[in-house]
mmCIF file of C-alpha atoms in Angstrom:
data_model
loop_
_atom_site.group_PDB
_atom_site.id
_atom_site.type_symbol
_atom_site.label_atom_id
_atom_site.label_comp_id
_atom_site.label_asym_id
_atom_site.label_seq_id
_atom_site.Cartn_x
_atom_site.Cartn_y
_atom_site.Cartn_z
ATOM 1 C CA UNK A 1041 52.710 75.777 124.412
ATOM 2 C CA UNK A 1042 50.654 76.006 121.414
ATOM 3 C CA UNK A 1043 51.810 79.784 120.789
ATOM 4 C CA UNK A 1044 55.556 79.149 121.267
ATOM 5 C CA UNK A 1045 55.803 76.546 118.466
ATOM 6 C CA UNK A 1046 53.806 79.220 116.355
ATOM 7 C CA UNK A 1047 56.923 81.730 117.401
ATOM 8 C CA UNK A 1048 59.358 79.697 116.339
ATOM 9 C CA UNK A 1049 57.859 78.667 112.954
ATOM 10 C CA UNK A 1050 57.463 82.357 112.002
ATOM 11 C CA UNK A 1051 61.067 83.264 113.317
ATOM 12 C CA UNK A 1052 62.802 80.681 111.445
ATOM 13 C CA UNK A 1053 60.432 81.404 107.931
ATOM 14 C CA UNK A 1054 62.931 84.682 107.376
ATOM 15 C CA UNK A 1055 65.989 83.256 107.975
ATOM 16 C CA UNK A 1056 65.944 81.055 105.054
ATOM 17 C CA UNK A 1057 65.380 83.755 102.102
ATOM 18 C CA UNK A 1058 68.704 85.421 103.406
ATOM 19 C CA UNK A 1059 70.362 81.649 103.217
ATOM 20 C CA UNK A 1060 68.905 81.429 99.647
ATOM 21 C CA UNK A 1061 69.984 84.792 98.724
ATOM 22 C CA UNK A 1062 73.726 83.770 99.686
ATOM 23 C CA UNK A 1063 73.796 80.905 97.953
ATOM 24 C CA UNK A 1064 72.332 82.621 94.892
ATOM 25 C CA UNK A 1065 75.040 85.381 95.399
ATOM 26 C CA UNK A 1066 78.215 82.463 95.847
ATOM 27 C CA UNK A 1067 76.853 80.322 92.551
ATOM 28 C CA UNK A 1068 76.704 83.522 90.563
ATOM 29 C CA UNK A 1069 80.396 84.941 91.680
ATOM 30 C CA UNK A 1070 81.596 80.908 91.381
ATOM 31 C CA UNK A 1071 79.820 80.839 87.721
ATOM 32 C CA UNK A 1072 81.167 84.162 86.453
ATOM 33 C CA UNK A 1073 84.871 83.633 88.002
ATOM 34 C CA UNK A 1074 84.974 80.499 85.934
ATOM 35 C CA UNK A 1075 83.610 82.014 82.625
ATOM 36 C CA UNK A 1076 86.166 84.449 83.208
ATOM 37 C CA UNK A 1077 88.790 81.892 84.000
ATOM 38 C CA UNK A 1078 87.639 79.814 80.834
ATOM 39 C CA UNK A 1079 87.939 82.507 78.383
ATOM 40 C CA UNK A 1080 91.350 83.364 79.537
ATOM 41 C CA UNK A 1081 92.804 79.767 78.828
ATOM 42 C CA UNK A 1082 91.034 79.348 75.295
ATOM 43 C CA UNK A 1083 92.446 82.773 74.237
ATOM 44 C CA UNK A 1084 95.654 81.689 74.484
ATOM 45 C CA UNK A 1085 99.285 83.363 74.986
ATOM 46 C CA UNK A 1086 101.754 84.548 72.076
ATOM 47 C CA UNK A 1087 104.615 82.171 71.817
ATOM 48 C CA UNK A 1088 107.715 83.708 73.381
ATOM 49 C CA UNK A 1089 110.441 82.089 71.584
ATOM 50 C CA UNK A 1090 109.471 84.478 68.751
ATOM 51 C CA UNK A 1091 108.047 88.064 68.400
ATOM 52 C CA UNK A 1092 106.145 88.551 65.087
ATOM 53 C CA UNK A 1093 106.508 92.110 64.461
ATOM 54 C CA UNK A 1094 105.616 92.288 60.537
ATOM 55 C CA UNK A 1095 104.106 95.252 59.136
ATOM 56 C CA UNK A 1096 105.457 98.471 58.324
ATOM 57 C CA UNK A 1097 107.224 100.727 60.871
ATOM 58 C CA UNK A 1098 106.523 104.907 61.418
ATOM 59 C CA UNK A 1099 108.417 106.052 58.419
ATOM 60 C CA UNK A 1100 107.384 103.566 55.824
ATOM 61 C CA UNK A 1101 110.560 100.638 56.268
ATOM 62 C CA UNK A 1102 109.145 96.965 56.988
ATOM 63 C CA UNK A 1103 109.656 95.334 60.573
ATOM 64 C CA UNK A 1104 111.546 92.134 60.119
ATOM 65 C CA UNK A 1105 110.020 89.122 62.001
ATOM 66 C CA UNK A 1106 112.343 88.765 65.420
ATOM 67 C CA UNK A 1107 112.965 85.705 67.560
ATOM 68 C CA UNK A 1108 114.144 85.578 70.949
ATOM 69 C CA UNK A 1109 118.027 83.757 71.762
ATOM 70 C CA UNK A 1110 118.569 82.376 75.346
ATOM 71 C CA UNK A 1111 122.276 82.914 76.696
ATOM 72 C CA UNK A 1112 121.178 80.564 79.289
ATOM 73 C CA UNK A 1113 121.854 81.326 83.316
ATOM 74 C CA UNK A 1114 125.164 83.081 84.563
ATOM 75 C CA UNK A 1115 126.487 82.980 88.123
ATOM 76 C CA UNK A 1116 129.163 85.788 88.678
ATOM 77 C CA UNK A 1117 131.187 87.212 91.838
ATOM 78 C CA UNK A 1118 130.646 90.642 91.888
ATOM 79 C CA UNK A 1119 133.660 93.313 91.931
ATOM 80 C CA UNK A 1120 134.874 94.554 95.336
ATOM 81 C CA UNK A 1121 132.759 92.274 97.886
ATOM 82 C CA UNK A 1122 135.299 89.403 99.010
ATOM 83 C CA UNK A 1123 133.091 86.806 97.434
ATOM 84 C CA UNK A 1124 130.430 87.607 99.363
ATOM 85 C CA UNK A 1125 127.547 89.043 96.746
ATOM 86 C CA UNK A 1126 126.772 86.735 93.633
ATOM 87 C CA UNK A 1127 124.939 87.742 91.010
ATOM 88 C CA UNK A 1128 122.351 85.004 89.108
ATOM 89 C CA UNK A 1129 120.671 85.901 86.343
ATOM 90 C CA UNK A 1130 119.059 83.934 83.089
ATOM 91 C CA UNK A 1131 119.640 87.039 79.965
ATOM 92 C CA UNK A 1132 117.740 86.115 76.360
ATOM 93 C CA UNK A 1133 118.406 88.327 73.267
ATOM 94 C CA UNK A 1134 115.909 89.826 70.815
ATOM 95 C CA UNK A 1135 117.418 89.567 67.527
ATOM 96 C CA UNK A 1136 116.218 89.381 63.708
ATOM 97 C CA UNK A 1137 115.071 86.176 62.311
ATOM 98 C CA UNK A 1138 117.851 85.952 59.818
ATOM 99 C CA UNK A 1139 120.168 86.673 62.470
ATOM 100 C CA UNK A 1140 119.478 83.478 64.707
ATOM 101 C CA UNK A 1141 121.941 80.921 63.149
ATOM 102 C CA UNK A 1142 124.762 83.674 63.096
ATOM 103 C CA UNK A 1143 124.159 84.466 67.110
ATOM 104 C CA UNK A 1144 124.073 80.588 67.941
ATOM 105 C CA UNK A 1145 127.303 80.011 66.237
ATOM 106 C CA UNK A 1146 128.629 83.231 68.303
ATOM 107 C CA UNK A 1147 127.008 81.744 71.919
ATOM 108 C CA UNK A 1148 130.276 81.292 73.638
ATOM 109 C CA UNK A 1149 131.529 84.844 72.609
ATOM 110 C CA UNK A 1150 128.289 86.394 73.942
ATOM 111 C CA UNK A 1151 128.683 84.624 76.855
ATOM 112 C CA UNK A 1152 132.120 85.582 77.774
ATOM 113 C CA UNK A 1153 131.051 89.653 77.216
ATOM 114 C CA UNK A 1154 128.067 89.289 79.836
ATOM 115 C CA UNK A 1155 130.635 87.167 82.707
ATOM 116 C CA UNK A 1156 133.383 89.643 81.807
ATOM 117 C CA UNK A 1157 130.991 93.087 82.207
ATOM 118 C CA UNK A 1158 128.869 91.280 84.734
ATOM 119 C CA UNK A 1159 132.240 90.739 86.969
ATOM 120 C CA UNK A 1160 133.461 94.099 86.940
ATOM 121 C CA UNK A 1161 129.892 95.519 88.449
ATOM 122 C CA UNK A 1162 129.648 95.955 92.298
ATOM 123 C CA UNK A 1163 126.539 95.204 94.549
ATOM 124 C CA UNK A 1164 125.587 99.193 94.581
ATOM 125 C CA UNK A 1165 126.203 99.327 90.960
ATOM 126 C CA UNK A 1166 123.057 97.256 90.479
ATOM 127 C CA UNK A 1167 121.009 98.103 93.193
ATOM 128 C CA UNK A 1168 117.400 99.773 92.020
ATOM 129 C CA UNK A 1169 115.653 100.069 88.648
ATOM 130 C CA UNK A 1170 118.758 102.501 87.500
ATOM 131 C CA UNK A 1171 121.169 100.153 88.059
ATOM 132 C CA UNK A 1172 119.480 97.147 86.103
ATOM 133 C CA UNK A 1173 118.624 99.608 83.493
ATOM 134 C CA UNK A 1174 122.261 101.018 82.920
ATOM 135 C CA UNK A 1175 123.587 97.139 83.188
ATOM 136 C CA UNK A 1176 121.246 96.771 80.360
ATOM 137 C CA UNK A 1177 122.021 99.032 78.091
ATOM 138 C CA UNK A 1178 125.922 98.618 78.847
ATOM 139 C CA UNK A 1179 125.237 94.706 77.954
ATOM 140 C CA UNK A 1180 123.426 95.652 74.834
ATOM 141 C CA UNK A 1181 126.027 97.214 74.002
ATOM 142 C CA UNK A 1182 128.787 94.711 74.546
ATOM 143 C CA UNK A 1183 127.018 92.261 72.750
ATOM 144 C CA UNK A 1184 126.301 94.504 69.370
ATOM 145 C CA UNK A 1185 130.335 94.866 69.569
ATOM 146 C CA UNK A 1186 131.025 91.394 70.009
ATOM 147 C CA UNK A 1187 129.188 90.648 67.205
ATOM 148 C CA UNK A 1188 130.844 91.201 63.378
ATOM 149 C CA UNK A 1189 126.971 92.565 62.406
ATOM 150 C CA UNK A 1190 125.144 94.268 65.380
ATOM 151 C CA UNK A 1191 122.528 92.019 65.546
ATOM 152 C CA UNK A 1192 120.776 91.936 69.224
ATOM 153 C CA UNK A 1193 117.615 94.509 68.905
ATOM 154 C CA UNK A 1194 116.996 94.127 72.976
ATOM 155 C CA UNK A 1195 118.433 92.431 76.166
ATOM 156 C CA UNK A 1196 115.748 90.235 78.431
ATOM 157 C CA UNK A 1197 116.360 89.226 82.209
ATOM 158 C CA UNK A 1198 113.688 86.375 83.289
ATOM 159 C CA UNK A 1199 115.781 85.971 85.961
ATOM 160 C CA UNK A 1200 118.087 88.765 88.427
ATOM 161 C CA UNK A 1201 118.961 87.550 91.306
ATOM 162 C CA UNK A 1202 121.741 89.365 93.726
ATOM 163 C CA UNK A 1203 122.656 87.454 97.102
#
């Protein structure tokens, strides 16, 4: 009886430098995940509302300081689908600084030329990266022309949405 106590005492002796080792391995992956964590919230994000691009560009000429413009959300039928295919999307412009006040007066405008080129795309118009990308660059467009001074450096979707 003696010698199977002295078993068990020596079998269970090994088992706990493998538990010790795990919890040493947890604490140190716990530790570093949150001084990773930590140093990702004190360094902060940009602001997005504006884009500070000051400096001077390739060929010598200044960057002007840029600020971003929301045109808010849109919901729009899409051409040729009986109703059935919607398009929802939120669309900000990148323009200059000293452009701001005359695209905020010009809102409405802007608005009308992304509904009215927004309603004459189809579903298979937008579908894939190509799509979005020529919608884009179409809209950029359309907005530059609405405008009496072409004024909107790039087109943002934070939100695309086709149901």
């Amino acid at each position: 009886m003696a010698d199977e106590e002295g078993d068990e005492i020596e079998s269970s002796g090994g088992g706990s430098v493998v538990k010790l080792a795990a919890v040493g391995l947890v604490g140190f992956l716990l530790g570093g995940g949150a001084g990773f964590g930590g140093s990702m919230m004190l360094a902060g994000e940009p602001e997005c509302d504006e884009v500070a691009e000051e400096g001077e560009g390739e060929e010598g000429e200044e960057v002007a300081e840029r600020a971003v413009h929301s045109l808010d959300s849109f919901t729009v039928n899409l051409r040729g689908t009986g109703g059935g295919r919607v398009l929802r999307m939120v669309v900000q412009v990148e323009v200059e600084s000293d452009q701001v006040a005359l695209v905020e007066e010009q809102t409405p405008l802007l608005r009308d030329a992304v509904l009215t080129l927004a309603s004459d795309y189809t579903y298979a118009d937008l579908e894939g990266l190509d799509g979005k990308m020529r919608f884009r660059d179409e809209l950029m467009s359309r907005l530059n022309g609405a405008l009496a001074t072409p004024s909107v450096r790039r087109v943002y979707f934070t939100q695309f949405v086709v149901q």
